[in-house]
Amino acid sequence: MYKPPSGASSILPTSGAASPTFRSSHPVARVLKSRAVRTIFLAYVGFCALFTMKHIFSYQSKPVPMVYKHFDLERTYDADEPYSVVSNLSSSAILSKMFTFHTPDTTDHIQPFFVRSTSTPSPNEITLATFIPQDELSELAALVERFPGPISAVLHIEYPSDTPGASNPIKHLHAMRASNPKIRQQVDIHLITAPPTHRQAPVLQQTNLHRNLARFFARSDFVLLLDSDGSLPMTNVAKSFSDYPQWMDKLRAGNVFVLPGFNVSTMTTSSDNEQEQYNADGLVPALSQTELPTDKESLLNLVRDEKVVLSEKTWKRTIRNVDYNTWATQSRLSAIQNYDPYFSPSVVLRRDKMMWCPERFGNNHAACMFELYLSGADFWVLPQDFTVNAATRPEVDSTEREKTINTRLYQKFHEESCLKHARAFYAAGEWDSDRARHCRISCQKVLAVWGLVIRQA
């Protein structure tokens, strides 16, 4: 064992000897070195670690929060809410993007909710969406008598004239609202004012735009897209759906419900000369407004008496979308099997998440239905509900040139729609799904011409 030389001090402290280097008499040092302080410090470090881990895991497990508290993707423009995420955009910018087939001369003159109804519809109600020509404003009174629910109507008028004696549809509209409480309660009017440089013909020929506007600004989740030829819904469609909740399930799933259409017969003379009401063609309807059928049984009797005839828009004689003899006896829903691209009845559908009317056509209701069909919507024929055209409104007279252009456009549209929907189904991996079967069946010839192989599901 090593021992230092005599007289030398030891370098290392010996046992039991206190070293002044490692000891301190300062009170702070004694507190910091106490067991209680060390215990509190370790507890604090552990708590911080657990708190940090909790926040990291909770952040990863929660979805990204919305920037706005009231943000609603499905209806950001809600007419009943004071807040809208698109409120900072001008109406001109929004409408020009929504209706890209129309010039700013049209979109800048659209006034949604020019007249608002006094009642607020519930989301599950069915809103009647239609177009009212300025010369047929009196049809509003007939609509509110036949349809008890909310109505979203587009009124397209010529530029107001200061000429003495000129018609004033706005003044007429306000007079009707003042005298008819049902119009005040049920009808929303969306106004389009044609610039003074436009003729009346383009106003009448933009009905696909009118259909989209009326449907877009409907304040419920479901709409009755009524054909704008003067047809009236003769039954309570909303009650039919409330009586059969399973129909509402099909409607929410994206299916379309067809109201078969009928026309009142016309004749050159009437048995009662005092009550004759000639239409624009100089013919007298076989039935007055009060004699129109309101149930299926009376309708079938009038068809047998030839006072009511089948509408070509529903009952095609070439490819029968709806067979009249079958419909006359059925009491349940029936699906349309053989679809005709020129099929154009009044229908009930969802307001959102469905295809819109192609606005490249001025007035082509069949194009709206064909887009819906190719997108996968099933068409179901309502067994008890129907519409009747009272034959009081003149049909829009198109020139031969316009008819030729529309026919050629629709033929091209048929091909384009087939390719568009086929590509969408392929891209989504749904070509073999049940949703794509309408596209597979209806577009076989078109796709074969383009060299695409059809694989049957």
CSV table of C-alpha atoms in Angstrom, one decimal:
chain,number,residue,atom,x,y,z
A,1,MET,CA,0.0,0.0,0.0
A,2,TYR,CA,1.3,3.4,-1.0
A,3,LYS,CA,2.0,5.9,1.8
A,4,PRO,CA,3.0,9.5,1.2
A,5,PRO,CA,6.4,10.6,2.5
A,6,SER,CA,6.5,11.9,6.0
A,7,GLY,CA,5.7,15.6,6.2
A,8,ALA,CA,3.7,15.6,2.9
A,9,SER,CA,0.0,16.2,2.8
A,10,SER,CA,-2.3,13.6,1.4
A,11,ILE,CA,-3.7,14.3,-2.2
A,12,LEU,CA,-6.9,12.2,-1.7
A,13,PRO,CA,-9.2,12.6,1.2
A,14,THR,CA,-8.8,10.0,3.8
A,15,SER,CA,-11.7,8.2,5.4
A,16,GLY,CA,-13.6,10.3,7.8
A,17,ALA,CA,-11.9,13.5,6.6
A,18,ALA,CA,-14.1,16.3,5.3
A,19,SER,CA,-13.1,18.1,2.1
A,20,PRO,CA,-13.9,21.7,1.8
A,21,THR,CA,-14.1,21.4,-2.0
A,22,PHE,CA,-17.3,19.2,-2.1
A,23,ARG,CA,-19.2,20.7,0.8
A,24,SER,CA,-21.1,24.0,0.9
A,25,SER,CA,-22.8,25.6,3.7
A,26,HIS,CA,-25.0,27.8,1.3
A,27,PRO,CA,-28.8,27.3,2.1
A,28,VAL,CA,-29.9,27.3,-1.6
A,29,ALA,CA,-27.5,24.5,-2.4
A,30,ARG,CA,-28.8,22.5,0.5
A,31,VAL,CA,-32.4,22.9,-0.7
A,32,LEU,CA,-31.6,21.9,-4.3
A,33,LYS,CA,-29.9,18.8,-3.2
A,34,SER,CA,-32.9,17.8,-1.0
A,35,ARG,CA,-34.9,14.6,-1.9
A,36,ALA,CA,-38.2,16.5,-2.1
A,37,VAL,CA,-37.0,19.0,-4.7
A,38,ARG,CA,-35.6,16.2,-6.9
A,39,THR,CA,-38.9,14.3,-6.6
A,40,ILE,CA,-40.9,17.4,-7.7
A,41,PHE,CA,-38.5,18.0,-10.7
A,42,LEU,CA,-38.8,14.4,-11.9
A,43,ALA,CA,-42.6,14.6,-11.6
A,44,TYR,CA,-42.7,17.8,-13.7
A,45,VAL,CA,-40.5,16.3,-16.5
A,46,GLY,CA,-42.7,13.2,-16.6
A,47,PHE,CA,-45.9,15.3,-16.8
A,48,CYS,CA,-44.5,17.4,-19.6
A,49,ALA,CA,-43.6,14.3,-21.6
A,50,LEU,CA,-47.0,12.8,-21.2
A,51,PHE,CA,-48.8,16.0,-22.1
A,52,THR,CA,-46.8,16.5,-25.3
A,53,MET,CA,-47.4,12.9,-26.4
A,54,LYS,CA,-51.2,13.3,-25.8
A,55,HIS,CA,-51.4,16.3,-28.0
A,56,ILE,CA,-49.3,14.7,-30.8
A,57,PHE,CA,-51.6,11.6,-30.9
A,58,SER,CA,-54.8,13.7,-30.6
A,59,TYR,CA,-53.7,15.9,-33.5
A,60,GLN,CA,-53.0,12.9,-35.7
A,61,SER,CA,-56.3,11.2,-34.9
A,62,LYS,CA,-58.6,14.2,-35.5
A,63,PRO,CA,-59.6,15.5,-39.0
A,64,VAL,CA,-58.4,18.8,-40.2
A,65,PRO,CA,-60.6,21.4,-38.6
A,66,MET,CA,-62.7,23.7,-40.9
A,67,VAL,CA,-61.5,27.2,-41.3
A,68,TYR,CA,-65.0,28.6,-40.8
A,69,LYS,CA,-67.4,27.5,-38.1
A,70,HIS,CA,-70.5,27.5,-40.4
A,71,PHE,CA,-68.8,26.1,-43.5
A,72,ASP,CA,-71.2,24.0,-45.6
A,73,LEU,CA,-69.9,22.3,-48.7
A,74,GLU,CA,-73.3,21.3,-50.0
A,75,ARG,CA,-74.9,24.7,-49.9
A,76,THR,CA,-72.6,27.6,-49.4
A,77,TYR,CA,-75.0,30.1,-51.0
A,78,ASP,CA,-77.9,29.2,-48.6
A,79,ALA,CA,-80.6,31.7,-49.1
A,80,ASP,CA,-81.8,31.4,-45.5
A,81,GLU,CA,-78.5,31.9,-43.8
A,82,PRO,CA,-76.8,35.2,-43.2
A,83,TYR,CA,-73.4,33.7,-43.7
A,84,SER,CA,-71.9,32.4,-47.0
A,85,VAL,CA,-68.4,31.4,-47.8
A,86,VAL,CA,-68.9,32.8,-51.3
A,87,SER,CA,-70.2,36.2,-50.1
A,88,ASN,CA,-66.9,37.9,-51.0
A,89,LEU,CA,-67.4,36.9,-54.7
A,90,SER,CA,-69.5,39.1,-56.9
A,91,SER,CA,-72.7,37.6,-58.2
A,92,SER,CA,-71.5,38.3,-61.8
A,93,ALA,CA,-68.4,36.1,-61.2
A,94,ILE,CA,-70.4,33.3,-59.7
A,95,LEU,CA,-73.1,33.2,-62.3
A,96,SER,CA,-70.8,33.5,-65.2
A,97,LYS,CA,-68.9,30.4,-63.9
A,98,MET,CA,-72.1,28.5,-63.2
A,99,PHE,CA,-73.6,29.2,-66.7
A,100,THR,CA,-70.5,29.0,-69.0
A,101,PHE,CA,-72.6,28.6,-72.2
A,102,HIS,CA,-74.1,32.1,-71.8
A,103,THR,CA,-72.6,35.5,-72.3
A,104,PRO,CA,-72.3,38.2,-69.6
A,105,ASP,CA,-75.2,39.9,-71.3
A,106,THR,CA,-77.4,37.1,-69.8
A,107,THR,CA,-75.6,36.2,-66.6
A,108,ASP,CA,-75.3,39.8,-65.5
A,109,HIS,CA,-79.1,40.2,-65.7
A,110,ILE,CA,-80.0,37.2,-63.4
A,111,GLN,CA,-81.6,38.2,-60.1
A,112,PRO,CA,-82.1,35.2,-57.8
A,113,PHE,CA,-85.0,35.5,-55.4
A,114,PHE,CA,-86.3,38.7,-57.0
A,115,VAL,CA,-89.5,37.7,-55.2
A,116,ARG,CA,-89.3,35.5,-52.1
A,117,SER,CA,-92.1,33.4,-50.7
A,118,THR,CA,-93.2,34.2,-47.2
A,119,SER,CA,-92.8,30.6,-46.1
A,120,THR,CA,-89.6,28.6,-45.6
A,121,PRO,CA,-89.8,25.0,-47.0
A,122,SER,CA,-88.3,22.2,-45.0
A,123,PRO,CA,-85.4,20.2,-46.6
A,124,ASN,CA,-87.5,17.1,-47.2
A,125,GLU,CA,-90.2,18.9,-49.2
A,126,ILE,CA,-90.5,18.7,-52.9
A,127,THR,CA,-90.2,22.0,-54.8
A,128,LEU,CA,-91.8,22.5,-58.2
A,129,ALA,CA,-89.1,24.0,-60.5
A,130,THR,CA,-90.4,25.5,-63.7
A,131,PHE,CA,-90.2,28.4,-66.2
A,132,ILE,CA,-92.9,31.0,-66.7
A,133,PRO,CA,-93.0,33.1,-69.9
A,134,GLN,CA,-93.8,36.7,-69.4
A,135,ASP,CA,-97.0,36.3,-71.4
A,136,GLU,CA,-98.1,33.4,-69.3
A,137,LEU,CA,-97.9,34.8,-65.8
A,138,SER,CA,-101.5,33.8,-65.2
A,139,GLU,CA,-100.2,30.2,-65.0
A,140,LEU,CA,-98.9,30.9,-61.6
A,141,ALA,CA,-102.4,31.0,-60.2
A,142,ALA,CA,-103.1,27.6,-61.8
A,143,LEU,CA,-99.8,26.2,-60.4
A,144,VAL,CA,-100.5,27.2,-56.8
A,145,GLU,CA,-104.0,25.7,-57.0
A,146,ARG,CA,-102.7,22.4,-58.3
A,147,PHE,CA,-99.5,22.1,-56.3
A,148,PRO,CA,-99.6,22.8,-52.5
A,149,GLY,CA,-95.8,22.9,-51.9
A,150,PRO,CA,-93.0,25.4,-52.6
A,151,ILE,CA,-92.5,26.6,-56.2
A,152,SER,CA,-89.2,27.9,-57.7
A,153,ALA,CA,-90.0,29.7,-60.9
A,154,VAL,CA,-87.9,31.6,-63.4
A,155,LEU,CA,-89.3,34.6,-65.1
A,156,HIS,CA,-87.4,35.7,-68.2
A,157,ILE,CA,-88.7,39.1,-69.5
A,158,GLU,CA,-87.7,41.6,-72.2
A,159,TYR,CA,-86.0,44.8,-71.2
A,160,PRO,CA,-88.6,47.1,-69.6
A,161,SER,CA,-90.0,49.6,-72.1
A,162,ASP,CA,-90.9,53.2,-71.3
A,163,THR,CA,-93.4,53.2,-74.2
A,164,PRO,CA,-96.9,54.2,-73.1
A,165,GLY,CA,-99.2,51.1,-73.2
A,166,ALA,CA,-96.3,48.6,-73.2
A,167,SER,CA,-96.8,45.5,-71.1
A,168,ASN,CA,-95.2,45.5,-67.7
A,169,PRO,CA,-94.8,41.9,-66.4
A,170,ILE,CA,-93.2,43.1,-63.2
A,171,LYS,CA,-96.2,45.3,-62.3
A,172,HIS,CA,-98.4,42.3,-63.3
A,173,LEU,CA,-96.5,40.0,-61.0
A,174,HIS,CA,-96.7,42.3,-58.0
A,175,ALA,CA,-100.5,42.7,-58.6
A,176,MET,CA,-100.9,38.9,-58.6
A,177,ARG,CA,-99.0,38.6,-55.4
A,178,ALA,CA,-101.1,41.2,-53.8
A,179,SER,CA,-104.3,39.5,-54.8
A,180,ASN,CA,-103.4,35.9,-54.3
A,181,PRO,CA,-102.1,34.8,-50.8
A,182,LYS,CA,-101.0,31.4,-52.2
A,183,ILE,CA,-98.6,33.0,-54.6
A,184,ARG,CA,-97.1,35.1,-51.8
A,185,GLN,CA,-96.7,32.0,-49.6
A,186,GLN,CA,-95.4,29.4,-52.1
A,187,VAL,CA,-93.6,31.1,-55.0
A,188,ASP,CA,-90.0,32.2,-55.3
A,189,ILE,CA,-89.4,34.2,-58.5
A,190,HIS,CA,-85.9,34.3,-60.1
A,191,LEU,CA,-85.8,37.1,-62.7
A,192,ILE,CA,-83.8,37.3,-65.9
A,193,THR,CA,-84.0,40.6,-67.8
A,194,ALA,CA,-83.0,40.4,-71.5
A,195,PRO,CA,-80.9,43.2,-72.7
A,196,PRO,CA,-82.6,45.6,-75.1
A,197,THR,CA,-80.4,44.3,-78.0
A,198,HIS,CA,-81.9,40.8,-77.6
A,199,ARG,CA,-84.9,39.5,-79.4
A,200,GLN,CA,-87.8,37.7,-77.8
A,201,ALA,CA,-86.9,34.4,-79.6
A,202,PRO,CA,-83.7,33.8,-77.6
A,203,VAL,CA,-85.7,34.4,-74.4
A,204,LEU,CA,-88.0,31.5,-75.3
A,205,GLN,CA,-85.3,29.2,-76.5
A,206,GLN,CA,-83.2,29.2,-73.3
A,207,THR,CA,-85.4,26.8,-71.4
A,208,ASN,CA,-82.5,24.5,-70.3
A,209,LEU,CA,-80.9,27.5,-68.6
A,210,HIS,CA,-84.3,28.2,-66.9
A,211,ARG,CA,-84.6,24.6,-65.7
A,212,ASN,CA,-81.1,24.8,-64.1
A,213,LEU,CA,-81.8,28.1,-62.5
A,214,ALA,CA,-85.1,27.0,-61.0
A,215,ARG,CA,-83.6,23.8,-59.7
A,216,PHE,CA,-80.4,25.4,-58.4
A,217,PHE,CA,-82.2,28.0,-56.3
A,218,ALA,CA,-84.9,25.7,-54.9
A,219,ARG,CA,-84.9,25.8,-51.1
A,220,SER,CA,-85.5,22.1,-50.5
A,221,ASP,CA,-83.5,19.0,-51.2
A,222,PHE,CA,-85.9,17.5,-53.8
A,223,VAL,CA,-87.5,19.1,-56.9
A,224,LEU,CA,-90.3,18.3,-59.4
A,225,LEU,CA,-88.7,19.3,-62.7
A,226,LEU,CA,-91.9,20.3,-64.5
A,227,ASP,CA,-91.8,20.5,-68.3
A,228,SER,CA,-92.3,24.1,-69.4
A,229,ASP,CA,-95.0,23.4,-72.0
A,230,GLY,CA,-97.8,24.4,-69.7
A,231,SER,CA,-98.3,21.1,-68.0
A,232,LEU,CA,-99.8,21.0,-64.6
A,233,PRO,CA,-99.3,18.4,-61.8
A,234,MET,CA,-102.7,17.0,-61.2
A,235,THR,CA,-102.0,15.0,-58.0
A,236,ASN,CA,-100.3,15.6,-54.7
A,237,VAL,CA,-96.9,14.2,-55.5
A,238,ALA,CA,-95.5,15.1,-52.1
A,239,LYS,CA,-98.2,13.0,-50.4
A,240,SER,CA,-97.4,10.0,-52.6
A,241,PHE,CA,-93.8,10.1,-51.3
A,242,SER,CA,-94.8,10.6,-47.7
A,243,ASP,CA,-97.1,7.6,-48.0
A,244,TYR,CA,-94.3,5.4,-49.2
A,245,PRO,CA,-91.0,6.1,-47.3
A,246,GLN,CA,-89.2,3.5,-49.4
A,247,TRP,CA,-89.7,5.8,-52.4
A,248,MET,CA,-87.9,8.6,-50.5
A,249,ASP,CA,-85.0,6.2,-49.9
A,250,LYS,CA,-84.7,5.6,-53.7
A,251,LEU,CA,-84.9,9.3,-54.3
A,252,ARG,CA,-82.1,10.0,-51.8
A,253,ALA,CA,-80.0,7.3,-53.5
A,254,GLY,CA,-80.1,9.3,-56.8
A,255,ASN,CA,-83.0,7.7,-58.7
A,256,VAL,CA,-85.5,9.6,-60.9
A,257,PHE,CA,-89.3,9.3,-60.6
A,258,VAL,CA,-91.4,9.9,-63.8
A,259,LEU,CA,-94.8,11.5,-63.9
A,260,PRO,CA,-96.5,10.3,-67.1
A,261,GLY,CA,-97.7,13.2,-69.2
A,262,PHE,CA,-101.1,13.7,-71.0
A,263,ASN,CA,-102.5,16.4,-73.3
A,264,VAL,CA,-106.0,17.7,-73.4
A,265,SER,CA,-107.5,17.2,-76.9
A,266,THR,CA,-108.4,20.2,-79.0
A,267,MET,CA,-111.3,20.8,-81.4
A,268,THR,CA,-112.5,23.5,-83.7
A,269,THR,CA,-115.9,24.1,-82.1
A,270,SER,CA,-117.4,23.7,-78.7
A,271,SER,CA,-120.9,22.7,-77.5
A,272,ASP,CA,-121.1,25.8,-75.3
A,273,ASN,CA,-120.1,28.9,-77.3
A,274,GLU,CA,-120.2,31.1,-74.2
A,275,GLN,CA,-117.4,29.2,-72.5
A,276,GLU,CA,-115.1,28.8,-75.5
A,277,GLN,CA,-111.5,29.6,-74.7
A,278,TYR,CA,-109.5,29.5,-77.9
A,279,ASN,CA,-105.8,28.8,-77.7
A,280,ALA,CA,-103.2,30.4,-79.8
A,281,ASP,CA,-103.8,28.0,-82.7
A,282,GLY,CA,-107.5,28.9,-82.9
A,283,LEU,CA,-108.6,25.6,-81.3
A,284,VAL,CA,-110.7,24.9,-78.3
A,285,PRO,CA,-109.5,22.6,-75.5
A,286,ALA,CA,-111.9,19.7,-75.0
A,287,LEU,CA,-111.8,20.3,-71.2
A,288,SER,CA,-111.8,23.5,-69.2
A,289,GLN,CA,-109.5,24.1,-66.2
A,290,THR,CA,-112.1,23.0,-63.8
A,291,GLU,CA,-112.8,19.7,-65.7
A,292,LEU,CA,-109.2,18.5,-65.7
A,293,PRO,CA,-108.8,15.0,-64.0
A,294,THR,CA,-107.4,14.9,-60.5
A,295,ASP,CA,-107.1,11.2,-60.0
A,296,LYS,CA,-106.1,8.2,-62.1
A,297,GLU,CA,-109.6,6.7,-62.5
A,298,SER,CA,-111.1,9.9,-64.0
A,299,LEU,CA,-108.0,10.3,-66.2
A,300,LEU,CA,-108.5,6.8,-67.7
A,301,ASN,CA,-112.1,7.6,-68.4
A,302,LEU,CA,-111.2,10.8,-70.3
A,303,VAL,CA,-108.6,8.9,-72.3
A,304,ARG,CA,-111.2,6.4,-73.3
A,305,ASP,CA,-113.5,9.2,-74.3
A,306,GLU,CA,-110.6,10.7,-76.3
A,307,LYS,CA,-110.8,14.0,-74.5
A,308,VAL,CA,-107.3,13.4,-73.1
A,309,VAL,CA,-104.5,11.9,-75.3
A,310,LEU,CA,-101.1,10.6,-74.5
A,311,SER,CA,-98.2,12.9,-74.6
A,312,GLU,CA,-95.4,12.0,-77.1
A,313,LYS,CA,-92.9,13.2,-74.5
A,314,THR,CA,-93.7,10.2,-72.3
A,315,TRP,CA,-95.4,7.7,-74.5
A,316,LYS,CA,-93.1,7.2,-77.5
A,317,ARG,CA,-94.5,4.9,-80.2
A,318,THR,CA,-91.2,3.8,-81.5
A,319,ILE,CA,-89.5,2.7,-78.3
A,320,ARG,CA,-92.0,2.5,-75.5
A,321,ASN,CA,-90.4,3.9,-72.4
A,322,VAL,CA,-93.7,3.6,-70.6
A,323,ASP,CA,-96.4,1.2,-71.8
A,324,TYR,CA,-99.8,2.8,-71.3
A,325,ASN,CA,-101.8,-0.4,-70.9
A,326,THR,CA,-99.4,-1.6,-68.2
A,327,TRP,CA,-99.5,1.7,-66.4
A,328,ALA,CA,-103.3,1.9,-66.5
A,329,THR,CA,-103.5,-1.3,-64.4
A,330,GLN,CA,-100.4,-1.0,-62.2
A,331,SER,CA,-100.5,0.0,-58.5
A,332,ARG,CA,-96.7,-0.2,-57.8
A,333,LEU,CA,-93.6,1.4,-59.1
A,334,SER,CA,-92.3,0.1,-62.4
A,335,ALA,CA,-88.8,0.6,-63.8
A,336,ILE,CA,-88.2,1.8,-67.3
A,337,GLN,CA,-86.3,-0.9,-69.3
A,338,ASN,CA,-86.1,0.3,-72.9
A,339,TYR,CA,-84.8,3.9,-72.7
A,340,ASP,CA,-85.3,6.3,-75.6
A,341,PRO,CA,-82.9,9.2,-75.8
A,342,TYR,CA,-85.8,11.5,-76.8
A,343,PHE,CA,-87.7,10.7,-73.6
A,344,SER,CA,-88.6,14.0,-71.9
A,345,PRO,CA,-91.3,13.7,-69.1
A,346,SER,CA,-91.7,15.7,-65.9
A,347,VAL,CA,-89.6,14.1,-63.2
A,348,VAL,CA,-88.9,14.2,-59.4
A,349,LEU,CA,-85.2,14.1,-58.5
A,350,ARG,CA,-82.7,15.3,-56.0
A,351,ARG,CA,-81.7,19.0,-56.2
A,352,ASP,CA,-78.0,18.2,-55.8
A,353,LYS,CA,-75.6,15.5,-56.7
A,354,MET,CA,-77.4,14.9,-60.1
A,355,MET,CA,-76.5,15.9,-63.6
A,356,TRP,CA,-77.7,19.3,-64.8
A,357,CYS,CA,-79.4,20.2,-68.1
A,358,PRO,CA,-76.9,20.7,-70.9
A,359,GLU,CA,-77.2,24.4,-71.8
A,360,ARG,CA,-75.7,24.1,-75.3
A,361,PHE,CA,-79.3,23.4,-76.3
A,362,GLY,CA,-81.8,26.2,-75.9
A,363,ASN,CA,-84.8,23.9,-75.2
A,364,ASN,CA,-84.1,20.2,-75.0
A,365,HIS,CA,-85.6,18.5,-72.0
A,366,ALA,CA,-84.6,15.1,-73.4
A,367,ALA,CA,-80.9,16.0,-73.1
A,368,CYS,CA,-81.4,16.5,-69.3
A,369,MET,CA,-83.0,13.1,-68.9
A,370,PHE,CA,-80.4,11.3,-71.1
A,371,GLU,CA,-77.5,12.7,-69.0
A,372,LEU,CA,-79.2,11.5,-65.8
A,373,TYR,CA,-79.8,8.1,-67.3
A,374,LEU,CA,-76.2,7.6,-68.5
A,375,SER,CA,-74.9,8.7,-65.1
A,376,GLY,CA,-76.5,5.7,-63.5
A,377,ALA,CA,-79.9,7.0,-62.3
A,378,ASP,CA,-82.7,4.4,-62.5
A,379,PHE,CA,-86.1,5.8,-63.8
A,380,TRP,CA,-89.2,4.7,-61.9
A,381,VAL,CA,-92.7,5.4,-63.1
A,382,LEU,CA,-95.1,6.7,-60.5
A,383,PRO,CA,-98.3,4.6,-60.5
A,384,GLN,CA,-100.9,7.2,-59.5
A,385,ASP,CA,-99.3,10.6,-60.3
A,386,PHE,CA,-99.4,12.4,-63.7
A,387,THR,CA,-99.4,15.7,-65.4
A,388,VAL,CA,-101.8,17.2,-67.9
A,389,ASN,CA,-101.2,19.9,-70.5
A,390,ALA,CA,-104.4,21.9,-70.7
A,391,ALA,CA,-103.5,23.0,-74.3
A,392,THR,CA,-103.7,26.7,-73.5
A,393,ARG,CA,-100.2,27.7,-74.3
A,394,PRO,CA,-98.8,27.9,-77.8
A,395,GLU,CA,-95.8,25.7,-78.7
A,396,VAL,CA,-92.6,27.5,-79.4
A,397,ASP,CA,-92.2,27.7,-83.2
A,398,SER,CA,-88.7,26.9,-84.3
A,399,THR,CA,-87.5,27.6,-87.8
A,400,GLU,CA,-86.4,24.7,-90.0
A,401,ARG,CA,-82.8,25.8,-89.7
A,402,GLU,CA,-83.0,25.8,-85.9
A,403,LYS,CA,-84.6,22.3,-86.0
A,404,THR,CA,-81.8,21.0,-88.2
A,405,ILE,CA,-79.1,22.5,-86.0
A,406,ASN,CA,-80.6,21.1,-82.8
A,407,THR,CA,-81.0,17.6,-84.4
A,408,ARG,CA,-77.4,17.5,-85.5
A,409,LEU,CA,-76.2,18.9,-82.2
A,410,TYR,CA,-78.2,16.2,-80.3
A,411,GLN,CA,-76.7,13.4,-82.4
A,412,LYS,CA,-73.2,14.6,-81.5
A,413,PHE,CA,-74.3,15.1,-77.9
A,414,HIS,CA,-75.3,11.5,-77.8
A,415,GLU,CA,-71.8,10.3,-78.8
A,416,GLU,CA,-70.1,12.8,-76.5
A,417,SER,CA,-72.2,11.9,-73.5
A,418,CYS,CA,-71.4,8.2,-74.0
A,419,LEU,CA,-67.7,8.8,-74.2
A,420,LYS,CA,-67.7,11.2,-71.3
A,421,HIS,CA,-69.6,8.9,-68.9
A,422,ALA,CA,-67.7,5.8,-70.1
A,423,ARG,CA,-64.4,7.5,-69.4
A,424,ALA,CA,-65.6,8.7,-66.0
A,425,PHE,CA,-66.7,5.1,-65.0
A,426,TYR,CA,-63.3,3.7,-66.3
A,427,ALA,CA,-61.3,6.3,-64.3
A,428,ALA,CA,-63.3,5.6,-61.1
A,429,GLY,CA,-62.9,1.8,-61.5
A,430,GLU,CA,-66.7,1.4,-61.8
A,431,TRP,CA,-67.1,0.3,-65.4
A,432,ASP,CA,-68.3,-3.2,-64.3
A,433,SER,CA,-70.5,-1.8,-61.5
A,434,ASP,CA,-74.3,-1.8,-61.5
A,435,ARG,CA,-74.2,2.0,-61.7
A,436,ALA,CA,-72.6,1.9,-65.1
A,437,ARG,CA,-74.9,-0.6,-66.7
A,438,HIS,CA,-77.0,2.1,-68.5
A,439,CYS,CA,-73.9,3.4,-70.1
A,440,ARG,CA,-72.7,0.0,-71.1
A,441,ILE,CA,-76.0,-0.9,-72.7
A,442,SER,CA,-77.0,2.4,-74.3
A,443,CYS,CA,-73.5,3.2,-75.6
A,444,GLN,CA,-72.4,-0.1,-77.1
A,445,LYS,CA,-72.5,1.1,-80.7
A,446,VAL,CA,-70.9,4.5,-80.0
A,447,LEU,CA,-68.1,2.9,-78.0
A,448,ALA,CA,-67.6,0.2,-80.7
A,449,VAL,CA,-67.2,2.9,-83.4
A,450,TRP,CA,-64.4,4.5,-81.3
A,451,GLY,CA,-62.7,1.1,-80.9
A,452,LEU,CA,-63.4,0.6,-77.2
A,453,VAL,CA,-63.9,-2.9,-76.0
A,454,ILE,CA,-67.1,-3.5,-74.0
A,455,ARG,CA,-66.8,-6.0,-71.1
A,456,GLN,CA,-70.2,-7.1,-69.8
A,457,ALA,CA,-70.5,-7.3,-66.1
